[in-house]
Amino acid sequence: MPIRIAILGDIVGTPGRQAVTQLVPTLRERFRADLIIANAENAANGSGLTPEQYTKLTAAGVDGLTLGDHTFKKHQIAHTLDTAPNLIRPANLSDKARGRGMMRLVVQRAGQPPVPVHVITVMGRLFMGLPTSDPFACVDALLKQIADPRAIVLVEVHAEATSEKIAMGWYLNGRVSCVFGTHTHVPTADARVLPANVHGS
């Protein structure tokens, strides 16, 4: 069955949170989105996310939230990172970092088998402040953990350099359903369907 997923770039501050609260129901209805995923690392006045904001964004209808280089700017989010199944931070941070780098969501429609959707987020290494491991090797390791061949896999690259996002797209061409970029807060004209995905996922 066709699956529609809406992906929102960085939610920034109070205006961004208000826009999500007001417009997510419209997104769901107008585009019949099965899932809505958003990067929320700038939700707290442009830097970080609080547990209260996490609760409000999910209550507004966001199914999954990702974070980036500002993951730990609000230290109180640590417990939520450990316990919330739909909140992830970059997977290529230290193994000792709180939280996880991959989440599993499910699209469930009446009379249809459930469709698993795995979301992975990694952080780029160019012009970024936090030390990270190789994002390409990190994604490879996480993909090995996904056993269901029916699963939809989305990979977010939270990076400053467009080149890193494009490189990840080509690296994963035909292996995942979608690679998308966040962090720069500026829409680009880089969207494309790569050859291996034209007739596949």
Coordinates of C-alpha atoms in Angstrom, one line a residue:
M1 CA 0.0 0.0 0.0
P2 CA 1.3 3.5 -0.7
I3 CA 2.6 5.3 2.4
R4 CA 2.7 9.1 2.8
I5 CA 5.2 10.5 5.2
A6 CA 5.6 14.3 5.9
I7 CA 9.1 15.3 7.0
L8 CA 9.5 18.7 8.6
G9 CA 12.8 20.5 8.9
D10 CA 14.1 22.1 12.1
I11 CA 11.3 23.5 14.3
V12 CA 12.8 26.8 15.5
G13 CA 11.6 28.6 18.7
T14 CA 8.1 29.7 19.6
P15 CA 7.0 30.5 16.1
G16 CA 8.1 27.1 14.9
R17 CA 6.2 25.3 17.7
Q18 CA 3.1 27.4 17.0
A19 CA 3.3 26.7 13.3
V20 CA 3.4 22.9 14.0
T21 CA 0.5 23.1 16.4
Q22 CA -1.6 25.0 13.9
L23 CA -0.6 23.2 10.7
V24 CA 0.1 19.6 11.5
P25 CA -3.6 18.7 11.5
T26 CA -3.9 20.4 8.1
L27 CA -0.9 18.5 6.8
R28 CA -2.5 15.2 8.0
E29 CA -5.8 16.0 6.3
R30 CA -4.7 17.7 3.1
F31 CA -1.9 15.3 2.2
R32 CA -3.3 12.3 4.0
A33 CA 0.0 11.8 5.8
D34 CA 0.4 8.5 7.5
L35 CA 3.3 9.8 9.6
I36 CA 4.7 13.2 10.4
I37 CA 8.4 13.4 11.4
A38 CA 10.1 16.6 12.5
N39 CA 13.5 17.8 13.6
A40 CA 13.0 19.5 17.0
E41 CA 16.5 20.4 18.1
N42 CA 15.9 24.1 17.9
A43 CA 12.4 24.1 19.5
A44 CA 13.6 25.7 22.8
N45 CA 14.2 29.3 21.7
G46 CA 16.5 28.1 18.9
S47 CA 18.6 25.6 20.9
G48 CA 17.5 22.3 22.4
L49 CA 14.2 20.7 23.3
T50 CA 12.5 20.4 26.7
P51 CA 10.4 17.5 27.9
E52 CA 7.3 19.8 28.0
Q53 CA 7.9 20.9 24.4
Y54 CA 8.3 17.2 23.4
T55 CA 5.0 16.4 25.0
K56 CA 3.2 19.4 23.2
L57 CA 4.7 18.6 19.8
T58 CA 3.7 14.9 20.0
A59 CA 0.2 16.0 21.3
A60 CA -0.1 18.3 18.2
G61 CA 0.3 15.2 16.0
V62 CA 4.0 14.8 15.3
D63 CA 4.7 11.0 15.3
G64 CA 8.5 11.1 15.6
L65 CA 11.0 13.7 16.6
T66 CA 14.7 13.9 15.8
L67 CA 17.5 16.0 17.3
G68 CA 21.0 17.2 16.2
D69 CA 24.0 19.1 17.4
H70 CA 21.9 20.9 20.1
T71 CA 20.5 17.6 21.5
F72 CA 21.9 18.2 25.0
K73 CA 21.5 22.0 25.3
K74 CA 18.6 21.4 27.6
H75 CA 19.9 18.8 30.0
Q76 CA 16.4 18.0 31.3
I77 CA 15.7 16.2 28.0
A78 CA 18.1 13.3 29.0
H79 CA 15.4 11.2 30.7
T80 CA 13.0 11.7 27.8
L81 CA 15.7 10.6 25.4
D82 CA 16.2 7.4 27.3
T83 CA 12.5 6.6 27.6
A84 CA 10.5 8.0 24.7
P85 CA 10.3 5.6 21.8
N86 CA 9.7 8.3 19.2
L87 CA 12.6 10.7 20.1
I88 CA 16.1 10.2 18.7
R89 CA 19.5 11.9 18.7
P90 CA 22.3 11.5 16.2
A91 CA 23.4 7.8 16.2
N92 CA 27.0 8.6 15.6
L93 CA 27.5 10.4 18.9
S94 CA 29.5 8.6 21.6
D95 CA 28.1 5.2 22.7
K96 CA 27.9 6.7 26.2
A97 CA 25.5 9.5 25.1
R98 CA 22.0 9.3 26.4
G99 CA 19.2 8.2 24.1
R100 CA 19.3 6.3 20.8
G101 CA 19.8 7.0 17.2
M102 CA 17.1 5.0 15.6
M103 CA 13.4 4.7 16.2
R104 CA 10.7 2.3 14.9
L105 CA 7.3 3.7 14.0
V106 CA 4.4 1.8 12.6
V107 CA 1.8 2.7 9.9
Q108 CA -1.5 0.9 10.7
R109 CA -4.5 1.0 8.5
A110 CA -7.8 -0.9 9.0
G111 CA -7.7 -4.2 7.2
Q112 CA -4.0 -3.8 6.2
P113 CA -0.9 -5.4 7.7
P114 CA 1.2 -2.9 9.8
V115 CA 4.1 -1.3 8.0
P116 CA 7.2 -0.7 10.0
V117 CA 9.1 2.6 9.5
H118 CA 12.6 3.0 10.8
V119 CA 14.1 6.5 11.2
I120 CA 17.8 6.9 11.6
T121 CA 19.6 10.2 12.2
V122 CA 23.3 10.9 12.0
M123 CA 25.3 14.1 12.2
G124 CA 27.7 15.4 9.6
R125 CA 31.4 16.0 10.5
L126 CA 32.2 19.2 8.5
F127 CA 31.8 22.5 10.3
M128 CA 29.8 20.9 13.2
G129 CA 30.7 21.4 16.8
L130 CA 30.2 18.0 18.4
P131 CA 32.7 15.1 17.9
T132 CA 31.1 12.2 16.0
S133 CA 32.1 8.9 14.5
D134 CA 31.8 8.0 10.8
P135 CA 28.2 8.6 9.8
F136 CA 28.4 6.1 6.9
A137 CA 29.7 3.3 9.0
C138 CA 27.2 4.1 11.7
V139 CA 24.3 3.8 9.2
D140 CA 25.7 0.5 7.9
A141 CA 25.7 -0.9 11.4
L142 CA 22.1 0.2 12.1
L143 CA 20.8 -1.1 8.9
K144 CA 22.0 -4.6 9.9
Q145 CA 19.7 -4.4 12.9
I146 CA 16.6 -4.1 10.7
A147 CA 15.4 -7.6 9.9
D148 CA 12.0 -6.9 8.2
P149 CA 12.5 -6.6 4.4
R150 CA 9.1 -4.7 4.2
A151 CA 10.4 -1.9 6.4
I152 CA 10.6 1.6 5.2
V153 CA 13.9 3.2 6.2
L154 CA 14.4 7.0 6.4
V155 CA 17.8 8.5 7.1
E156 CA 18.2 12.0 8.3
V157 CA 21.6 13.7 7.9
H158 CA 21.9 16.6 10.2
A159 CA 24.8 18.5 8.6
E160 CA 26.1 21.9 7.6
A161 CA 27.6 20.7 4.3
T162 CA 25.2 19.9 1.5
S163 CA 27.9 17.6 0.1
E164 CA 27.7 15.3 3.1
K165 CA 23.9 15.0 2.6
I166 CA 24.3 14.3 -1.1
A167 CA 27.1 11.8 -0.5
M168 CA 24.9 9.9 2.0
G169 CA 22.1 9.8 -0.5
W170 CA 24.3 8.2 -3.1
Y171 CA 25.9 5.9 -0.6
L172 CA 22.5 4.5 0.4
N173 CA 21.0 4.6 -3.1
G174 CA 18.7 1.6 -3.4
R175 CA 19.3 0.6 0.2
V176 CA 16.9 2.9 2.0
S177 CA 13.6 4.7 1.1
C178 CA 14.7 8.3 1.7
V179 CA 17.7 10.3 2.8
F180 CA 16.9 13.9 3.9
G181 CA 18.9 16.7 5.4
T182 CA 18.3 19.1 8.2
H183 CA 20.3 21.8 10.2
T184 CA 20.8 24.7 7.8
H185 CA 17.2 26.0 8.1
V186 CA 17.2 27.0 4.4
P187 CA 15.2 25.0 1.8
T188 CA 17.3 23.9 -1.1
A189 CA 16.7 22.6 -4.6
D190 CA 18.6 19.4 -4.0
A191 CA 15.6 17.1 -3.9
R192 CA 15.9 14.2 -6.4
V193 CA 14.9 10.6 -7.0
L194 CA 18.1 8.6 -7.4
P195 CA 18.3 5.8 -10.1
A196 CA 18.0 2.8 -7.9
N197 CA 14.8 4.1 -6.4
V198 CA 12.9 5.1 -9.5
H199 CA 11.1 1.7 -9.7
G200 CA 11.7 0.5 -6.2
S201 CA 11.3 1.9 -2.7

